[in-house]
PDB file of C-alpha atoms in Angstrom:
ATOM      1  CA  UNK A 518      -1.712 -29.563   7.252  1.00  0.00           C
ATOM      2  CA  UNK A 519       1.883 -30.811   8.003  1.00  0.00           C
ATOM      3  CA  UNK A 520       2.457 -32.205   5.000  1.00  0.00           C
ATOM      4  CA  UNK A 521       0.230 -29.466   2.250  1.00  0.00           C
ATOM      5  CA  UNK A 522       2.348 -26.468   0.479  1.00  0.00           C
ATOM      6  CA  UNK A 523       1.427 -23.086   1.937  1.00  0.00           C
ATOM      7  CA  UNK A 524      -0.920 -21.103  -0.674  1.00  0.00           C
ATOM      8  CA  UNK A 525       0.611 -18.974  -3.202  1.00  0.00           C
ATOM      9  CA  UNK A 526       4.236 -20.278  -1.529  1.00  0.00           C
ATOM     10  CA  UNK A 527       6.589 -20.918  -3.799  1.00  0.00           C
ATOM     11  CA  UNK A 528      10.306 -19.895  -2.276  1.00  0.00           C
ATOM     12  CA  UNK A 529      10.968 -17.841   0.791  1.00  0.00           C
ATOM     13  CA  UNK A 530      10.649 -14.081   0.029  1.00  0.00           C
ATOM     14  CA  UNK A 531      13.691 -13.193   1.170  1.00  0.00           C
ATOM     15  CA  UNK A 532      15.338 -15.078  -1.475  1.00  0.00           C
ATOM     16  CA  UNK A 533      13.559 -13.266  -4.395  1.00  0.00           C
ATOM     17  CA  UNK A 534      14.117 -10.000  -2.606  1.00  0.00           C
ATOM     18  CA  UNK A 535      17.737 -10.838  -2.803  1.00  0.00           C
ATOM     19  CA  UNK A 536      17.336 -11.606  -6.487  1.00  0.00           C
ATOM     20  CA  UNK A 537      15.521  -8.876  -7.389  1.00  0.00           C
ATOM     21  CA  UNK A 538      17.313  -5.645  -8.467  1.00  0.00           C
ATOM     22  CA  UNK A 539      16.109  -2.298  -7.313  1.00  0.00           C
ATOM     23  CA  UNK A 540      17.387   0.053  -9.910  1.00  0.00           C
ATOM     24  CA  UNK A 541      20.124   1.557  -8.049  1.00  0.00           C
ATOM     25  CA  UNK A 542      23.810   0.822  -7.771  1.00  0.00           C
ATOM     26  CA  UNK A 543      25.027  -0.735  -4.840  1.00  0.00           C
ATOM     27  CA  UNK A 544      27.569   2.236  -4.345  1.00  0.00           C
ATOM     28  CA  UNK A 545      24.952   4.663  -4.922  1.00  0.00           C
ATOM     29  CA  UNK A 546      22.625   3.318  -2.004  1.00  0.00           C
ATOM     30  CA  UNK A 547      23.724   5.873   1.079  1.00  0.00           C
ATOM     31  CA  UNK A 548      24.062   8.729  -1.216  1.00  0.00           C
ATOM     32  CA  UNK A 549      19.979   8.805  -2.264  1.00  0.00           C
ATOM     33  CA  UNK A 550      17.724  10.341  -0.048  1.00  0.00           C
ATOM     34  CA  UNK A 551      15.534   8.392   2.878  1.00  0.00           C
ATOM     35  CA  UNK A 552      12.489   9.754   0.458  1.00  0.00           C
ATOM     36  CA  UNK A 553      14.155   8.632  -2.393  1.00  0.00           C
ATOM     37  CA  UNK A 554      14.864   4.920  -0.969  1.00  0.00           C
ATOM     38  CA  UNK A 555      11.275   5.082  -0.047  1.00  0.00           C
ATOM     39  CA  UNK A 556       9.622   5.856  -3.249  1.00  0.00           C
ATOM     40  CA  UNK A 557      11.626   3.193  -4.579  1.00  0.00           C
ATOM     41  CA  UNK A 558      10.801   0.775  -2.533  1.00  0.00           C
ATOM     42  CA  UNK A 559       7.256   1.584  -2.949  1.00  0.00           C
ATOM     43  CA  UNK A 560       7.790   1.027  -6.399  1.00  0.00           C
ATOM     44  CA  UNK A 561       9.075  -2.259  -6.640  1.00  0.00           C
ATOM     45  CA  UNK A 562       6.925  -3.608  -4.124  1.00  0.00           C
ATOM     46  CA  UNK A 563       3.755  -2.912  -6.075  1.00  0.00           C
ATOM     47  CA  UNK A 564       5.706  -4.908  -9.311  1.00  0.00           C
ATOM     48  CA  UNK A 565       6.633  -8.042  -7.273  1.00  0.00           C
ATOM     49  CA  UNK A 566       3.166  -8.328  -5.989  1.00  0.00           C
ATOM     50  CA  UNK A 567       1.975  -7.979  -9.958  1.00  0.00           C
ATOM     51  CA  UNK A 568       3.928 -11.191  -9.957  1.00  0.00           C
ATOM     52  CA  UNK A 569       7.141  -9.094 -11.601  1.00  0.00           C
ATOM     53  CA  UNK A 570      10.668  -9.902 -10.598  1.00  0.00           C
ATOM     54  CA  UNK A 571      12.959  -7.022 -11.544  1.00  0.00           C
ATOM     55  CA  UNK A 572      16.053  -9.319 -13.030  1.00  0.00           C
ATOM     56  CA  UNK A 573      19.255  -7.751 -10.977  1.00  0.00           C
ATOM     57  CA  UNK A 574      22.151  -6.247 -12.961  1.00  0.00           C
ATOM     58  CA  UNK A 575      25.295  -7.389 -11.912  1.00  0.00           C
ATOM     59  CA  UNK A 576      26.225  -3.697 -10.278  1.00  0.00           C
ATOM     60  CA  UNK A 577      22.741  -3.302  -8.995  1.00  0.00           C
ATOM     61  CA  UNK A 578      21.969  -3.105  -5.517  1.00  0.00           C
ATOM     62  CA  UNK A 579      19.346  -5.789  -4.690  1.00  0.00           C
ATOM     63  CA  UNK A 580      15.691  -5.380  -2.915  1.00  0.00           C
ATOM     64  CA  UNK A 581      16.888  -6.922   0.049  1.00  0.00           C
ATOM     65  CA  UNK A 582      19.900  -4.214   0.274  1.00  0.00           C
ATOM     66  CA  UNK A 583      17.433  -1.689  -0.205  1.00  0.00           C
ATOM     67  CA  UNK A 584      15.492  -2.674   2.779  1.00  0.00           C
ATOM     68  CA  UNK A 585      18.470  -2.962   4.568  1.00  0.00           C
ATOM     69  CA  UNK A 586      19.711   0.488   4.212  1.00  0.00           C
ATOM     70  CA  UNK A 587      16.006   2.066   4.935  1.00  0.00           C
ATOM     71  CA  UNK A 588      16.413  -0.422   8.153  1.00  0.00           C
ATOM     72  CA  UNK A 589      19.685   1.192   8.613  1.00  0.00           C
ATOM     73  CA  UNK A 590      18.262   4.562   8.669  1.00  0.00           C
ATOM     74  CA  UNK A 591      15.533   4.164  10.699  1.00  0.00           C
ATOM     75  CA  UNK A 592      18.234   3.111  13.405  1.00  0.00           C
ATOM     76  CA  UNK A 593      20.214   6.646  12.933  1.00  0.00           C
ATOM     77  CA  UNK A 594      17.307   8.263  14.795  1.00  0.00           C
ATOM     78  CA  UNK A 595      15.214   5.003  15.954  1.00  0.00           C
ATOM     79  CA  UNK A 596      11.867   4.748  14.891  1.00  0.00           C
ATOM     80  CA  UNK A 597      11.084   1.062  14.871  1.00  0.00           C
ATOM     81  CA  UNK A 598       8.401   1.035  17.360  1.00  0.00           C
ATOM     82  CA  UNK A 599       5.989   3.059  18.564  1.00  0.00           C
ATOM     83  CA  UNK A 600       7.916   5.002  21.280  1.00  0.00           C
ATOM     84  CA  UNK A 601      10.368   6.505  17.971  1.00  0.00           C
ATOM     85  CA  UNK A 602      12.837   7.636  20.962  1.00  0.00           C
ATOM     86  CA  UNK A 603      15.392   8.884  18.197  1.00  0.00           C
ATOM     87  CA  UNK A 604      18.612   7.259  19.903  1.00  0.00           C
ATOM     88  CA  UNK A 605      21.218   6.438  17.551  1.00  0.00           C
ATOM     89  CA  UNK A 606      21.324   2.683  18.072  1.00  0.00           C
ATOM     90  CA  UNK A 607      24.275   2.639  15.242  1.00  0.00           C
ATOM     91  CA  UNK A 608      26.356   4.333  17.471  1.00  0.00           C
ATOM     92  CA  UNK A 609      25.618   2.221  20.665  1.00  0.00           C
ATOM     93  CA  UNK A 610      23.133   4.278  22.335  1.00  0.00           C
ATOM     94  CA  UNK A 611      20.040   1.658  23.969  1.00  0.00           C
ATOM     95  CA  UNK A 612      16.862   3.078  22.578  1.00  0.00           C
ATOM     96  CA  UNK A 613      13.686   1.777  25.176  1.00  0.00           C
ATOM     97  CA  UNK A 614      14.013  -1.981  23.300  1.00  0.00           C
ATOM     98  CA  UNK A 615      18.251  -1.949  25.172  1.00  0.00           C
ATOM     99  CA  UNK A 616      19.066  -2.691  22.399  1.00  0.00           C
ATOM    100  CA  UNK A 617      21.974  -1.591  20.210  1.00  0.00           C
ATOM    101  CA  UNK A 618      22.124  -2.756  16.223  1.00  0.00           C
ATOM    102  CA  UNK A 619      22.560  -6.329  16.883  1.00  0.00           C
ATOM    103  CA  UNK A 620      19.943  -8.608  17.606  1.00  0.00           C
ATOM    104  CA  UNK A 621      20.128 -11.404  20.313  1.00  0.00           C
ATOM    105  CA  UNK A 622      18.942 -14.424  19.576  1.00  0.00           C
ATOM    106  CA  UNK A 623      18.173 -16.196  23.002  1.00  0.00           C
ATOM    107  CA  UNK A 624      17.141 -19.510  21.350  1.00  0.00           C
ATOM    108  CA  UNK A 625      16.031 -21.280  18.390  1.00  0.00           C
ATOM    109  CA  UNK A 626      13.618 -24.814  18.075  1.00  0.00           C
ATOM    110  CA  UNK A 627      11.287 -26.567  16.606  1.00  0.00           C
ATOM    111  CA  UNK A 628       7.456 -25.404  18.152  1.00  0.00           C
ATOM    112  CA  UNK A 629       4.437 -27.461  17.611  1.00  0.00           C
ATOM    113  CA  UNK A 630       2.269 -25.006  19.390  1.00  0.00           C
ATOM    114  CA  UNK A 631       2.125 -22.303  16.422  1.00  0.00           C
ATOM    115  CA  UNK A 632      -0.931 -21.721  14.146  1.00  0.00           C
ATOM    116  CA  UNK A 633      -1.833 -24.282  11.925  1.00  0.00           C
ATOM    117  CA  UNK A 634      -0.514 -23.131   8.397  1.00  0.00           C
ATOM    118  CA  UNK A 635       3.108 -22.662   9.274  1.00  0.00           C
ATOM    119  CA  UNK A 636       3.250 -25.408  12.734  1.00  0.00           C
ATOM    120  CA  UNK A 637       5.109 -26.739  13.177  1.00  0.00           C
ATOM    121  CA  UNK A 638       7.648 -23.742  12.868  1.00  0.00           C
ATOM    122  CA  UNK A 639      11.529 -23.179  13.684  1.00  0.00           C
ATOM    123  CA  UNK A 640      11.203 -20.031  16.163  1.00  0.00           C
ATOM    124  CA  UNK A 641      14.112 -17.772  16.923  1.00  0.00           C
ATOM    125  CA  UNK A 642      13.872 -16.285  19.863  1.00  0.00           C
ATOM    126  CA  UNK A 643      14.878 -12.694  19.912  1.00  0.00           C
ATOM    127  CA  UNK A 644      15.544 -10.442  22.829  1.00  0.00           C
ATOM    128  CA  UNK A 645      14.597  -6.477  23.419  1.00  0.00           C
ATOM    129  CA  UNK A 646      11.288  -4.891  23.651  1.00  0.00           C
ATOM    130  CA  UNK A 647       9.807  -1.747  23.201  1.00  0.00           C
ATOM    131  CA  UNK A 648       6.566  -2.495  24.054  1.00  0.00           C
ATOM    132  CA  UNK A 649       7.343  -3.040  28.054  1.00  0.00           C
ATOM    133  CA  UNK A 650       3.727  -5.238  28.085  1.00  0.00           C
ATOM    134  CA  UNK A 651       3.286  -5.708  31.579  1.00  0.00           C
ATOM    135  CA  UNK A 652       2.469  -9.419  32.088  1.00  0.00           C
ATOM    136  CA  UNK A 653       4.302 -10.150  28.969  1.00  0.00           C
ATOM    137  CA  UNK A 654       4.766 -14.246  28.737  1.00  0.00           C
ATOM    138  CA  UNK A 655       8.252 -13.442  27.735  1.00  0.00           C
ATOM    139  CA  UNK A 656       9.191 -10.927  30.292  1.00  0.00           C
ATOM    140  CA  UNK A 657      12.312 -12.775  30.404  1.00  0.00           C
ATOM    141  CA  UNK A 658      13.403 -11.464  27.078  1.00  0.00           C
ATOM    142  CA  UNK A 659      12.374  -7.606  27.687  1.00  0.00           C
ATOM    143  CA  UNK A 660      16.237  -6.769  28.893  1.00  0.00           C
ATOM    144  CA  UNK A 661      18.882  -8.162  26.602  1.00  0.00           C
ATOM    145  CA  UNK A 662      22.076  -7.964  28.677  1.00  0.00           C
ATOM    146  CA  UNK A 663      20.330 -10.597  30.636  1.00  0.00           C
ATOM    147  CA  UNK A 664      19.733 -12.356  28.299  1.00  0.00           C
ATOM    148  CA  UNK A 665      22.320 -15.901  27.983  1.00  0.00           C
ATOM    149  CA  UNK A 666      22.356 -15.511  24.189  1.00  0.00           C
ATOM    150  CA  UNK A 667      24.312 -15.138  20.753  1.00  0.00           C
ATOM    151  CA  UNK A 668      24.326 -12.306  18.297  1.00  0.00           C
ATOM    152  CA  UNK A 669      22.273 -12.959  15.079  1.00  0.00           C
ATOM    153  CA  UNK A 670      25.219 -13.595  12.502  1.00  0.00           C
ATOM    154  CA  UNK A 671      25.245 -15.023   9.434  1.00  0.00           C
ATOM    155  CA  UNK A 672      27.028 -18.116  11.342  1.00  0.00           C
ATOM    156  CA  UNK A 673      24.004 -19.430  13.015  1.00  0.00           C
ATOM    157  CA  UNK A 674      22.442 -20.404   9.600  1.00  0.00           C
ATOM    158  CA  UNK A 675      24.360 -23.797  10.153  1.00  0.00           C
ATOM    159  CA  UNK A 676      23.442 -24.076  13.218  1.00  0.00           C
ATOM    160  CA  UNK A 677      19.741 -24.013  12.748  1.00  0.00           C
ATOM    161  CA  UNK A 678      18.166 -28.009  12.582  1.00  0.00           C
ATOM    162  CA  UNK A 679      14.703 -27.088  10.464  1.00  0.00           C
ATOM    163  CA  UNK A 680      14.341 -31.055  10.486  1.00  0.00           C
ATOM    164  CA  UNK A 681      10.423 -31.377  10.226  1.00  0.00           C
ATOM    165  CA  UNK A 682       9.195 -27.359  10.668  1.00  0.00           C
ATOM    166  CA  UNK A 683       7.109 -25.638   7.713  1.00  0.00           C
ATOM    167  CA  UNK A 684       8.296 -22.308   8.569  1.00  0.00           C
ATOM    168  CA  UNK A 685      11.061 -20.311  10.364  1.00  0.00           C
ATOM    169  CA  UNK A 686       9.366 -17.826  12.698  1.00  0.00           C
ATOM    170  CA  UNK A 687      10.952 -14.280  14.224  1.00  0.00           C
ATOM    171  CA  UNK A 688       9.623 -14.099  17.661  1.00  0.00           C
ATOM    172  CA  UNK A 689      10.887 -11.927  20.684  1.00  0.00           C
ATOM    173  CA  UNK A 690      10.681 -10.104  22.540  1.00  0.00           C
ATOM    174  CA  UNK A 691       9.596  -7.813  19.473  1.00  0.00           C
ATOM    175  CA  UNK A 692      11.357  -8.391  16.021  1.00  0.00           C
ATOM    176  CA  UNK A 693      10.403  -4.905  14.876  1.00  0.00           C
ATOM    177  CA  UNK A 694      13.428  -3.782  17.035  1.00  0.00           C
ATOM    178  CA  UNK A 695      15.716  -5.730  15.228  1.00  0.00           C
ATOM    179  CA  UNK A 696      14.604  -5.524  12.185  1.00  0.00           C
ATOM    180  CA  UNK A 697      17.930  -4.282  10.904  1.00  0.00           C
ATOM    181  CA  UNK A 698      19.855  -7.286  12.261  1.00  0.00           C
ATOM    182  CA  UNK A 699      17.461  -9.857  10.895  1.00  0.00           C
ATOM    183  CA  UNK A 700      17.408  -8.368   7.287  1.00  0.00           C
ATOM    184  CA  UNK A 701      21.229  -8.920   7.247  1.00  0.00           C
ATOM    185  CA  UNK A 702      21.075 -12.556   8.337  1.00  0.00           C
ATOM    186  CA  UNK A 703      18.231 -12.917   5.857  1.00  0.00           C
ATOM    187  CA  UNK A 704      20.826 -11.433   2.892  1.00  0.00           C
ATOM    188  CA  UNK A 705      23.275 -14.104   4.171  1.00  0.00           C
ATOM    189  CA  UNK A 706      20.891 -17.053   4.047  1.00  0.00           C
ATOM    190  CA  UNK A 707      21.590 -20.306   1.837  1.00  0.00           C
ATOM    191  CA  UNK A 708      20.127 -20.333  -1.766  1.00  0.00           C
ATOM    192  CA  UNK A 709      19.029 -24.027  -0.986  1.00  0.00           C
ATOM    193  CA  UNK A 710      16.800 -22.401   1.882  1.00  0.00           C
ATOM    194  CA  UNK A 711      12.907 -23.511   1.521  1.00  0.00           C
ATOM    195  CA  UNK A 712      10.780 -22.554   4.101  1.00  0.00           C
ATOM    196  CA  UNK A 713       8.892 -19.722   4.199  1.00  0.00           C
ATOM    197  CA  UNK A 714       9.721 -16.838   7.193  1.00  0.00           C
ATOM    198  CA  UNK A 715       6.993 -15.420   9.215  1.00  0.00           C
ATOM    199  CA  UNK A 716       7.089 -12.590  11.264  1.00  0.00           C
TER     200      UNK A 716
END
């Protein structure tokens, strides 16, 4: 399994997302509508999964920005888990995850213990939960300001050692919470990157 390419895998998402042009300027991005980024979205996802790549213009906003501004959005009035308690995690209010914008990245390794398909997989560890499970096996992670961590930047890309993992793996914790954070690191990501993300 270590050693076979993962079916219908050919490069990690993220970097045709970032590729991929969505049809509206980058400029133009916060002036459309949340409905409007939506139906758009909608749209191109249906042609990348007929296998089309929407070539990006050179003053196009990419798929990946898209996503990132809907992500950005969502955080105005949060609504990335189920609770949707409508803080405004831009401006530094702690929605039921605690967290803010940023993610926290507690740690990052190589596990052997993850399914078969993508094991063994480079997990970042990712602190702040909405879910409040209550004998979560990472209970530890639930509050981030106790968490001994580092803010998911685009500088921990050279820190990461992939050396013999098949995937890199968001774990938490919850990534839905910081899925605005992660999309950002994703746009910053090396072009030379190969394996495939799972969330």
């Amino acid at each position: 399994v270590r050693w076979c390419t993962l079916p219908g895998f050919t490069s990690p998402r993220f970097l045709q997302l970032r590729n991929a042009g969505c049809g509206i300027s980058a400029g133009s991005l916060e002036e459309c509508t949340e409905d409007e980024l939506w139906e758009t979205h909608h749209a191109i996802m249906e042609r990348l999964r007929m296998r089309e790549t929407p070539p990006r213009l050179s003053q196009e906003a990419s798929t990946l920005d898209l996503k990132i501004e809907i992500a950005r959005r969502l955080l105005l009035e949060c609504r990335l888990c189920g609770h949707r308690c409508g803080v405004n995690r831009l401006q530094g209010e702690a929605g039921i995850c605690l967290l803010g914008s940023q993610a926290i990245v507690s740690e990052h390794f190589v596990q052997i213990a993850e399914e078969p398909p993508i094991n063994p997989s480079l997990l970042l560890s990712l602190a702040g939960c909405g879910l409040r499970c209550r004998f979560c096996q990472q209970g530890y992670l639930l509050d981030p300001s106790g968490v001994a961590g580092r803010h998911l930047t685009p500088s921990l890309w050279s820190d990461l050692r992939p050396k013999g993992a098949r995937s890199l793996s968001f774990i938490g914790g919850n990534p839905d919470e910081s899925l605005y954070a992660i999309l950002q690191f994703l746009r910053s990501g090396p072009s030379h990157w190969k394996l495939p993300t799972v969330w």
